[in-house]
PDB file of C-alpha atoms in Angstrom:
ATOM      1  CA  MET A  23       0.000   0.000   0.000  1.00  0.00           C
ATOM      2  CA  MET A  24       1.153   3.632  -0.429  1.00  0.00           C
ATOM      3  CA  ASN A  25       1.335   6.328   2.210  1.00  0.00           C
ATOM      4  CA  ARG A  26       0.327   9.527   0.350  1.00  0.00           C
ATOM      5  CA  THR A  27       1.794  11.788   3.054  1.00  0.00           C
ATOM      6  CA  THR A  28       5.337  10.502   2.807  1.00  0.00           C
ATOM      7  CA  GLY A  29       5.335   9.227  -0.725  1.00  0.00           C
ATOM      8  CA  LEU A  30       6.635   5.888   0.521  1.00  0.00           C
ATOM      9  CA  ARG A  31       5.513   2.468  -0.541  1.00  0.00           C
ATOM     10  CA  LEU A  32       4.617   0.177   2.374  1.00  0.00           C
ATOM     11  CA  THR A  33       4.831  -3.526   1.728  1.00  0.00           C
ATOM     12  CA  ALA A  34       3.530  -6.001   4.297  1.00  0.00           C
ATOM     13  CA  VAL A  35       5.174  -9.379   4.411  1.00  0.00           C
ATOM     14  CA  ALA A  36       3.984 -12.203   6.670  1.00  0.00           C
ATOM     15  CA  CYS A  37       6.882 -14.012   8.297  1.00  0.00           C
ATOM     16  CA  ALA A  38       6.615 -16.608  11.127  1.00  0.00           C
ATOM     17  CA  GLY A  39       3.342 -15.185  12.464  1.00  0.00           C
ATOM     18  CA  PHE A  40       4.448 -11.555  12.327  1.00  0.00           C
ATOM     19  CA  VAL A  41       3.832  -8.845   9.790  1.00  0.00           C
ATOM     20  CA  VAL A  42       6.947  -7.106   8.543  1.00  0.00           C
ATOM     21  CA  VAL A  43       6.563  -3.767   6.825  1.00  0.00           C
ATOM     22  CA  VAL A  44       9.149  -2.876   4.167  1.00  0.00           C
ATOM     23  CA  VAL A  45       9.483   0.833   3.426  1.00  0.00           C
ATOM     24  CA  SER A  46      10.917   2.023   0.084  1.00  0.00           C
ATOM     25  CA  PRO A  47      10.795   5.322  -1.853  1.00  0.00           C
ATOM     26  CA  LEU A  48       7.947   5.451  -4.324  1.00  0.00           C
ATOM     27  CA  GLY A  49       8.951   4.979  -7.949  1.00  0.00           C
ATOM     28  CA  ARG A  50      12.689   4.911  -7.141  1.00  0.00           C
ATOM     29  CA  ARG A  51      15.229   2.164  -7.490  1.00  0.00           C
ATOM     30  CA  VAL A  52      18.382   1.971  -5.465  1.00  0.00           C
ATOM     31  CA  ALA A  53      21.317   1.375  -7.786  1.00  0.00           C
ATOM     32  CA  ALA A  54      24.437  -0.352  -6.482  1.00  0.00           C
ATOM     33  CA  GLN A  55      27.447   1.969  -6.540  1.00  0.00           C
ATOM     34  CA  GLN A  56      30.119   0.571  -8.826  1.00  0.00           C
ATOM     35  CA  PRO A  57      33.748   0.884  -7.633  1.00  0.00           C
ATOM     36  CA  THR A  58      36.060   3.083  -9.721  1.00  0.00           C
ATOM     37  CA  ILE A  59      39.078   1.221 -11.132  1.00  0.00           C
ATOM     38  CA  ALA A  60      42.134   3.346 -11.901  1.00  0.00           C
ATOM     39  CA  VAL A  61      44.041   2.080 -14.932  1.00  0.00           C
ATOM     40  CA  ALA A  62      47.728   2.944 -14.769  1.00  0.00           C
ATOM     41  CA  SER A  63      49.401   3.732 -18.055  1.00  0.00           C
ATOM     42  CA  VAL A  64      52.272   1.389 -18.904  1.00  0.00           C
ATOM     43  CA  ALA A  65      55.555   3.214 -19.527  1.00  0.00           C
ATOM     44  CA  ARG A  66      57.201   2.444 -22.849  1.00  0.00           C
ATOM     45  CA  SER A  67      60.601   0.749 -23.083  1.00  0.00           C
ATOM     46  CA  VAL A  68      63.052  -0.299 -25.778  1.00  0.00           C
ATOM     47  CA  SER A  69      65.749  -2.946 -25.664  1.00  0.00           C
ATOM     48  CA  GLY A  70      68.171  -4.074 -28.310  1.00  0.00           C
ATOM     49  CA  THR A  71      71.596  -5.211 -29.454  1.00  0.00           C
ATOM     50  CA  VAL A  72      74.430  -3.375 -31.211  1.00  0.00           C
ATOM     51  CA  ALA A  73      76.695  -5.387 -33.547  1.00  0.00           C
ATOM     52  CA  ASP A  74      79.189  -4.903 -36.366  1.00  0.00           C
ATOM     53  CA  ALA A  75      78.578  -5.828 -39.995  1.00  0.00           C
ATOM     54  CA  GLN A  76      79.587  -9.455 -39.280  1.00  0.00           C
ATOM     55  CA  GLY A  77      77.094  -9.758 -36.432  1.00  0.00           C
ATOM     56  CA  ASN A  78      79.660  -9.569 -33.631  1.00  0.00           C
ATOM     57  CA  PRO A  79      78.265  -7.737 -30.570  1.00  0.00           C
ATOM     58  CA  LEU A  80      79.789  -4.332 -29.815  1.00  0.00           C
ATOM     59  CA  ASN A  81      80.278  -3.314 -26.218  1.00  0.00           C
ATOM     60  CA  ASP A  82      80.500   0.273 -24.961  1.00  0.00           C
ATOM     61  CA  ALA A  83      78.401   1.654 -27.817  1.00  0.00           C
ATOM     62  CA  GLU A  84      76.650   4.895 -26.860  1.00  0.00           C
ATOM     63  CA  ILE A  85      72.869   4.899 -27.358  1.00  0.00           C
ATOM     64  CA  THR A  86      71.180   8.287 -27.085  1.00  0.00           C
ATOM     65  CA  LEU A  87      67.418   8.803 -27.041  1.00  0.00           C
ATOM     66  CA  ARG A  88      66.390  11.365 -29.644  1.00  0.00           C
ATOM     67  CA  SER A  89      63.038  12.799 -28.591  1.00  0.00           C
ATOM     68  CA  ALA A  90      61.492  15.995 -27.259  1.00  0.00           C
ATOM     69  CA  ASP A  91      62.749  15.175 -23.767  1.00  0.00           C
ATOM     70  CA  PRO A  92      65.826  17.371 -23.082  1.00  0.00           C
ATOM     71  CA  LYS A  93      66.699  15.345 -19.965  1.00  0.00           C
ATOM     72  CA  ALA A  94      67.344  12.125 -21.869  1.00  0.00           C
ATOM     73  CA  ARG A  95      70.712  10.610 -20.966  1.00  0.00           C
ATOM     74  CA  PRO A  96      72.728   8.130 -23.076  1.00  0.00           C
ATOM     75  CA  VAL A  97      73.228   4.497 -22.098  1.00  0.00           C
ATOM     76  CA  ARG A  98      75.975   2.098 -23.191  1.00  0.00           C
ATOM     77  CA  SER A  99      75.819  -1.438 -24.489  1.00  0.00           C
ATOM     78  CA  ASP A 100      77.190  -4.204 -22.260  1.00  0.00           C
ATOM     79  CA  ALA A 101      79.736  -6.902 -23.067  1.00  0.00           C
ATOM     80  CA  ASN A 102      77.123  -8.708 -25.195  1.00  0.00           C
ATOM     81  CA  GLY A 103      76.173  -5.557 -27.088  1.00  0.00           C
ATOM     82  CA  ARG A 104      72.826  -5.325 -25.279  1.00  0.00           C
ATOM     83  CA  PHE A 105      71.076  -2.269 -23.857  1.00  0.00           C
ATOM     84  CA  ARG A 106      67.687  -1.207 -22.472  1.00  0.00           C
ATOM     85  CA  ILE A 107      65.980   2.155 -21.942  1.00  0.00           C
ATOM     86  CA  ASP A 108      62.864   2.405 -19.757  1.00  0.00           C
ATOM     87  CA  ALA A 109      60.285   5.100 -18.963  1.00  0.00           C
ATOM     88  CA  LEU A 110      60.236   6.448 -22.509  1.00  0.00           C
ATOM     89  CA  PRO A 111      58.013   9.468 -23.223  1.00  0.00           C
ATOM     90  CA  ASP A 112      55.109   9.354 -25.652  1.00  0.00           C
ATOM     91  CA  GLY A 113      55.555  10.525 -29.210  1.00  0.00           C
ATOM     92  CA  ALA A 114      57.954   9.669 -32.021  1.00  0.00           C
ATOM     93  CA  ILE A 115      61.297   8.306 -30.823  1.00  0.00           C
ATOM     94  CA  SER A 116      64.552   7.403 -32.526  1.00  0.00           C
ATOM     95  CA  LEU A 117      67.929   6.250 -31.214  1.00  0.00           C
ATOM     96  CA  ARG A 118      71.363   7.597 -32.132  1.00  0.00           C
ATOM     97  CA  VAL A 119      73.990   4.857 -31.857  1.00  0.00           C
ATOM     98  CA  ARG A 120      77.710   5.667 -31.867  1.00  0.00           C
ATOM     99  CA  ARG A 121      80.927   3.805 -31.171  1.00  0.00           C
ATOM    100  CA  LEU A 122      84.541   4.727 -31.723  1.00  0.00           C
ATOM    101  CA  GLY A 123      85.790   3.308 -35.016  1.00  0.00           C
ATOM    102  CA  PHE A 124      82.291   2.923 -36.483  1.00  0.00           C
ATOM    103  CA  GLN A 125      79.934   5.118 -38.440  1.00  0.00           C
ATOM    104  CA  GLU A 126      77.169   6.769 -36.431  1.00  0.00           C
ATOM    105  CA  ARG A 127      73.637   5.547 -37.117  1.00  0.00           C
ATOM    106  CA  THR A 128      70.133   6.785 -36.217  1.00  0.00           C
ATOM    107  CA  VAL A 129      67.280   4.252 -36.109  1.00  0.00           C
ATOM    108  CA  PRO A 130      63.529   4.869 -35.563  1.00  0.00           C
ATOM    109  CA  VAL A 131      61.732   2.934 -32.815  1.00  0.00           C
ATOM    110  CA  LYS A 132      58.402   1.244 -33.548  1.00  0.00           C
ATOM    111  CA  PHE A 133      56.379   0.098 -30.543  1.00  0.00           C
ATOM    112  CA  VAL A 134      53.975  -2.842 -30.474  1.00  0.00           C
ATOM    113  CA  ALA A 135      50.660  -2.974 -28.608  1.00  0.00           C
ATOM    114  CA  ASP A 136      52.245  -3.640 -25.227  1.00  0.00           C
ATOM    115  CA  ARG A 137      54.348  -0.452 -25.549  1.00  0.00           C
ATOM    116  CA  THR A 138      57.671  -2.227 -25.913  1.00  0.00           C
ATOM    117  CA  ALA A 139      60.141  -2.325 -28.781  1.00  0.00           C
ATOM    118  CA  THR A 140      63.164  -4.403 -29.732  1.00  0.00           C
ATOM    119  CA  VAL A 141      65.838  -3.202 -32.165  1.00  0.00           C
ATOM    120  CA  PHE A 142      68.965  -4.707 -33.694  1.00  0.00           C
ATOM    121  CA  VAL A 143      71.470  -2.073 -34.777  1.00  0.00           C
ATOM    122  CA  THR A 144      74.326  -2.837 -37.177  1.00  0.00           C
ATOM    123  CA  LEU A 145      77.222  -0.382 -37.378  1.00  0.00           C
ATOM    124  CA  ASP A 146      79.644  -0.156 -40.294  1.00  0.00           C
ATOM    125  CA  GLU A 147      83.310   0.491 -39.645  1.00  0.00           C
ATOM    126  CA  ALA A 148      84.516   4.047 -40.179  1.00  0.00           C
ATOM    127  CA  VAL A 149      87.294   3.983 -42.741  1.00  0.00           C
ATOM    128  CA  ALA A 150      89.698   6.908 -42.480  1.00  0.00           C
ATOM    129  CA  ALA A 151      91.619   7.961 -45.578  1.00  0.00           C
ATOM    130  CA  LEU A 152      95.247   8.379 -44.544  1.00  0.00           C
ATOM    131  CA  ASN A 153      98.288   9.386 -46.490  1.00  0.00           C
ATOM    132  CA  PRO A 154     100.190   6.374 -47.828  1.00  0.00           C
ATOM    133  CA  VAL A 155     103.219   5.351 -45.783  1.00  0.00           C
ATOM    134  CA  SER A 156     105.995   2.878 -46.351  1.00  0.00           C
ATOM    135  CA  VAL A 157     106.654   0.217 -43.725  1.00  0.00           C
ATOM    136  CA  ASP A 158     110.079  -1.188 -43.035  1.00  0.00           C
ATOM    137  CA  VAL A 159     110.179  -4.396 -40.983  1.00  0.00           C
ATOM    138  CA  GLU A 160     113.584  -3.538 -39.501  1.00  0.00           C
ATOM    139  CA  GLY A 161     112.097  -1.424 -36.719  1.00  0.00           C
ATOM    140  CA  PRO A 162     109.782   1.448 -35.777  1.00  0.00           C
ATOM    141  CA  GLU A 163     112.413   4.129 -36.259  1.00  0.00           C
ATOM    142  CA  THR A 164     112.665   3.326 -39.978  1.00  0.00           C
ATOM    143  CA  ASN A 165     109.101   4.599 -40.418  1.00  0.00           C
ATOM    144  CA  THR A 166     109.363   8.269 -41.387  1.00  0.00           C
ATOM    145  CA  LYS A 167     106.841   9.658 -38.932  1.00  0.00           C
ATOM    146  CA  LEU A 168     108.119   7.511 -36.052  1.00  0.00           C
ATOM    147  CA  ARG A 169     111.742   8.232 -36.914  1.00  0.00           C
ATOM    148  CA  GLU A 170     110.970  11.923 -36.388  1.00  0.00           C
ATOM    149  CA  PHE A 171     109.127  11.071 -33.173  1.00  0.00           C
ATOM    150  CA  TYR A 172     112.115   9.183 -31.725  1.00  0.00           C
ATOM    151  CA  ALA A 173     114.482  11.960 -32.774  1.00  0.00           C
ATOM    152  CA  ARG A 174     112.403  14.497 -30.872  1.00  0.00           C
ATOM    153  CA  GLU A 175     112.101  12.146 -27.894  1.00  0.00           C
ATOM    154  CA  ARG A 176     115.904  12.156 -27.597  1.00  0.00           C
ATOM    155  CA  SER A 177     116.420  15.877 -28.060  1.00  0.00           C
ATOM    156  CA  ASN A 178     113.230  17.773 -27.181  1.00  0.00           C
ATOM    157  CA  HIS A 179     112.994  18.533 -23.462  1.00  0.00           C
ATOM    158  CA  PHE A 180     109.714  20.480 -23.668  1.00  0.00           C
ATOM    159  CA  GLY A 181     107.417  17.595 -24.567  1.00  0.00           C
ATOM    160  CA  TYR A 182     106.241  14.432 -22.829  1.00  0.00           C
ATOM    161  CA  PHE A 183     106.694  11.341 -25.024  1.00  0.00           C
ATOM    162  CA  LEU A 184     104.928   7.960 -24.982  1.00  0.00           C
ATOM    163  CA  ASP A 185     106.411   5.382 -27.351  1.00  0.00           C
ATOM    164  CA  GLU A 186     104.940   2.079 -28.506  1.00  0.00           C
ATOM    165  CA  GLN A 187     106.566   0.029 -25.754  1.00  0.00           C
ATOM    166  CA  GLN A 188     105.180   2.302 -23.038  1.00  0.00           C
ATOM    167  CA  LEU A 189     101.720   2.237 -24.615  1.00  0.00           C
ATOM    168  CA  THR A 190     101.854  -1.560 -24.828  1.00  0.00           C
ATOM    169  CA  GLU A 191     102.618  -1.737 -21.116  1.00  0.00           C
ATOM    170  CA  LEU A 192      99.843   0.732 -20.279  1.00  0.00           C
ATOM    171  CA  HIS A 193      97.397  -1.052 -22.606  1.00  0.00           C
ATOM    172  CA  PRO A 194      94.879   1.837 -22.513  1.00  0.00           C
ATOM    173  CA  ASP A 195      91.254   1.016 -23.194  1.00  0.00           C
ATOM    174  CA  GLN A 196      90.698   4.614 -24.285  1.00  0.00           C
ATOM    175  CA  THR A 197      93.613   6.561 -25.751  1.00  0.00           C
ATOM    176  CA  SER A 198      93.195   9.217 -23.064  1.00  0.00           C
ATOM    177  CA  ASP A 199      93.828   6.631 -20.329  1.00  0.00           C
ATOM    178  CA  ALA A 200      97.517   6.678 -21.294  1.00  0.00           C
ATOM    179  CA  LEU A 201      97.697  10.365 -20.298  1.00  0.00           C
ATOM    180  CA  ARG A 202      96.533  10.011 -16.700  1.00  0.00           C
ATOM    181  CA  ALA A 203     100.113  10.119 -15.370  1.00  0.00           C
ATOM    182  CA  VAL A 204     101.280  12.954 -17.636  1.00  0.00           C
ATOM    183  CA  PRO A 205     102.025  16.117 -15.614  1.00  0.00           C
ATOM    184  CA  GLY A 206      99.552  18.949 -16.217  1.00  0.00           C
ATOM    185  CA  VAL A 207      97.006  16.755 -18.036  1.00  0.00           C
ATOM    186  CA  LEU A 208      93.527  16.218 -16.596  1.00  0.00           C
ATOM    187  CA  VAL A 209      91.369  13.318 -17.829  1.00  0.00           C
ATOM    188  CA  ARG A 210      87.655  13.418 -17.005  1.00  0.00           C
ATOM    189  CA  PRO A 211      84.692  11.224 -18.113  1.00  0.00           C
ATOM    190  CA  SER A 212      82.895  12.465 -21.203  1.00  0.00           C
ATOM    191  CA  ARG A 213      79.130  12.654 -21.699  1.00  0.00           C
ATOM    192  CA  ARG A 214      79.675  11.278 -25.188  1.00  0.00           C
ATOM    193  CA  ILE A 215      82.492   8.784 -25.814  1.00  0.00           C
ATOM    194  CA  GLY A 216      85.488   8.005 -23.638  1.00  0.00           C
ATOM    195  CA  ASN A 217      87.059  10.882 -21.719  1.00  0.00           C
ATOM    196  CA  VAL A 218      87.679  14.600 -22.064  1.00  0.00           C
ATOM    197  CA  VAL A 219      91.315  15.711 -21.963  1.00  0.00           C
ATOM    198  CA  SER A 220      92.329  19.165 -20.780  1.00  0.00           C
ATOM    199  CA  ILE A 221      95.668  20.911 -20.251  1.00  0.00           C
ATOM    200  CA  ARG A 222      95.758  23.909 -17.950  1.00  0.00           C
ATOM    201  CA  GLY A 223      91.955  23.863 -17.803  1.00  0.00           C
ATOM    202  CA  CYS A 224      91.081  23.821 -21.499  1.00  0.00           C
ATOM    203  CA  SER A 225      91.172  21.549 -24.545  1.00  0.00           C
ATOM    204  CA  PRO A 226      94.477  21.009 -26.384  1.00  0.00           C
ATOM    205  CA  LEU A 227      94.783  20.897 -30.166  1.00  0.00           C
ATOM    206  CA  VAL A 228      94.998  17.307 -31.425  1.00  0.00           C
ATOM    207  CA  TRP A 229      96.893  16.173 -34.544  1.00  0.00           C
ATOM    208  CA  VAL A 230      96.487  12.598 -35.836  1.00  0.00           C
ATOM    209  CA  ASP A 231      99.200  11.379 -38.222  1.00  0.00           C
ATOM    210  CA  GLY A 232      99.974  14.965 -39.162  1.00  0.00           C
ATOM    211  CA  LEU A 233      96.333  15.922 -39.761  1.00  0.00           C
ATOM    212  CA  ARG A 234      94.964  18.797 -37.694  1.00  0.00           C
ATOM    213  CA  ALA A 235      91.717  17.974 -35.851  1.00  0.00           C
ATOM    214  CA  PRO A 236      90.316  21.228 -34.407  1.00  0.00           C
ATOM    215  CA  ASN A 237      87.724  20.768 -31.634  1.00  0.00           C
ATOM    216  CA  GLY A 238      88.327  17.008 -31.773  1.00  0.00           C
ATOM    217  CA  GLU A 239      88.400  14.892 -28.630  1.00  0.00           C
ATOM    218  CA  LEU A 240      91.206  12.354 -28.433  1.00  0.00           C
ATOM    219  CA  ASP A 241      88.929   9.357 -27.733  1.00  0.00           C
ATOM    220  CA  GLU A 242      86.562  10.275 -30.563  1.00  0.00           C
ATOM    221  CA  LEU A 243      89.421  10.411 -33.062  1.00  0.00           C
ATOM    222  CA  THR A 244      91.468   7.356 -32.066  1.00  0.00           C
ATOM    223  CA  ARG A 245      91.387   3.979 -30.338  1.00  0.00           C
ATOM    224  CA  GLY A 246      93.972   3.077 -27.721  1.00  0.00           C
ATOM    225  CA  SER A 247      94.992  -0.126 -29.480  1.00  0.00           C
ATOM    226  CA  ASP A 248      95.755   1.757 -32.731  1.00  0.00           C
ATOM    227  CA  VAL A 249      98.173   4.319 -31.288  1.00  0.00           C
ATOM    228  CA  ALA A 250     101.917   3.807 -31.821  1.00  0.00           C
ATOM    229  CA  ALA A 251     103.200   6.966 -30.107  1.00  0.00           C
ATOM    230  CA  MET A 252     102.121  10.310 -28.644  1.00  0.00           C
ATOM    231  CA  GLU A 253     103.733  13.659 -27.954  1.00  0.00           C
ATOM    232  CA  ILE A 254     102.200  16.002 -25.372  1.00  0.00           C
ATOM    233  CA  TYR A 255     103.161  19.686 -25.197  1.00  0.00           C
ATOM    234  CA  SER A 256     101.623  21.794 -22.420  1.00  0.00           C
ATOM    235  CA  SER A 257     102.458  25.046 -24.218  1.00  0.00           C
ATOM    236  CA  GLN A 258     103.721  26.171 -27.611  1.00  0.00           C
ATOM    237  CA  ALA A 259     107.296  25.716 -26.445  1.00  0.00           C
ATOM    238  CA  GLY A 260     108.930  22.753 -28.132  1.00  0.00           C
ATOM    239  CA  VAL A 261     106.102  22.052 -30.595  1.00  0.00           C
ATOM    240  CA  PRO A 262     107.632  21.092 -33.981  1.00  0.00           C
ATOM    241  CA  ALA A 263     107.427  23.984 -36.425  1.00  0.00           C
ATOM    242  CA  GLN A 264     105.121  22.160 -38.862  1.00  0.00           C
ATOM    243  CA  TYR A 265     102.607  21.593 -36.037  1.00  0.00           C
ATOM    244  CA  THR A 266     102.770  25.056 -34.476  1.00  0.00           C
ATOM    245  CA  ASP A 267      99.342  26.726 -34.349  1.00  0.00           C
ATOM    246  CA  ARG A 268      98.701  30.063 -32.664  1.00  0.00           C
ATOM    247  CA  THR A 269      95.207  28.923 -31.652  1.00  0.00           C
ATOM    248  CA  ALA A 270      96.679  26.056 -29.599  1.00  0.00           C
ATOM    249  CA  THR A 271      96.829  28.083 -26.376  1.00  0.00           C
ATOM    250  CA  CYS A 272      95.975  25.017 -24.264  1.00  0.00           C
ATOM    251  CA  GLY A 273      98.729  22.768 -25.521  1.00  0.00           C
ATOM    252  CA  THR A 274      99.187  20.329 -28.378  1.00  0.00           C
ATOM    253  CA  ILE A 275      98.921  16.541 -28.622  1.00  0.00           C
ATOM    254  CA  LEU A 276     100.503  14.729 -31.583  1.00  0.00           C
ATOM    255  CA  VAL A 277      99.205  11.179 -32.138  1.00  0.00           C
ATOM    256  CA  TRP A 278     100.951   8.666 -34.384  1.00  0.00           C
ATOM    257  CA  LEU A 279      98.975   5.589 -35.426  1.00  0.00           C
ATOM    258  CA  LYS A 280     100.279   2.102 -36.079  1.00  0.00           C
ATOM    259  CA  THR A 281     100.669   0.957 -39.684  1.00  0.00           C
ATOM    260  CA  TYR A 282      99.377  -2.525 -40.364  1.00  0.00           C
TER     261      TYR A 282
END
């Protein structure tokens, strides 16, 4: 029955000899409140492998995220050439892959439905065109460029000299590692490849096999295993005339590569 004063519906139900009255709003249904489920967005990630043209994994390759995020930091491949980058931002993404001795490569990243991606990056060796040299098997001093190096090592008291035997004993992973004990030279980790070398607080001018490399970092230009000798001059004093440069106010480093 309905109570017109309150607008409530009264329902009488007989139960075990008693009358139970159920009161409910007229013409209204009570809907069960559904719980709200928060769906967390899944961060994107990319993993992959860096290898040479023969499929051999490359360790210590630098992988930089190229996106609109200015805070992105590079990662490096491990001993098996593998890497992984998590918490990637939305939007188009590509990776810049670099390693000393190989040509730089940029690859786009395509994500699948679960917001993950896997890439395999192949790097081609960087071939440097060098002036032809003649090799004499009698010894290093018969090579023209090294003969001049050894002559200066004996007579030039302004430079610091590292010959092939010393470099073999040091066995530097990065070329700059061989300079850690050189007076006046500071070697610091680089944000790109290898280390940053400074003399008296700024970058020296680097020459590789007689070729001037302005603004070049030693570890980006050479590999430790390829270097036959080095000359380090902390000022313009003692620098051979053919390598004197007035812009080299922070010293000069002459690098001589092995000939194979």
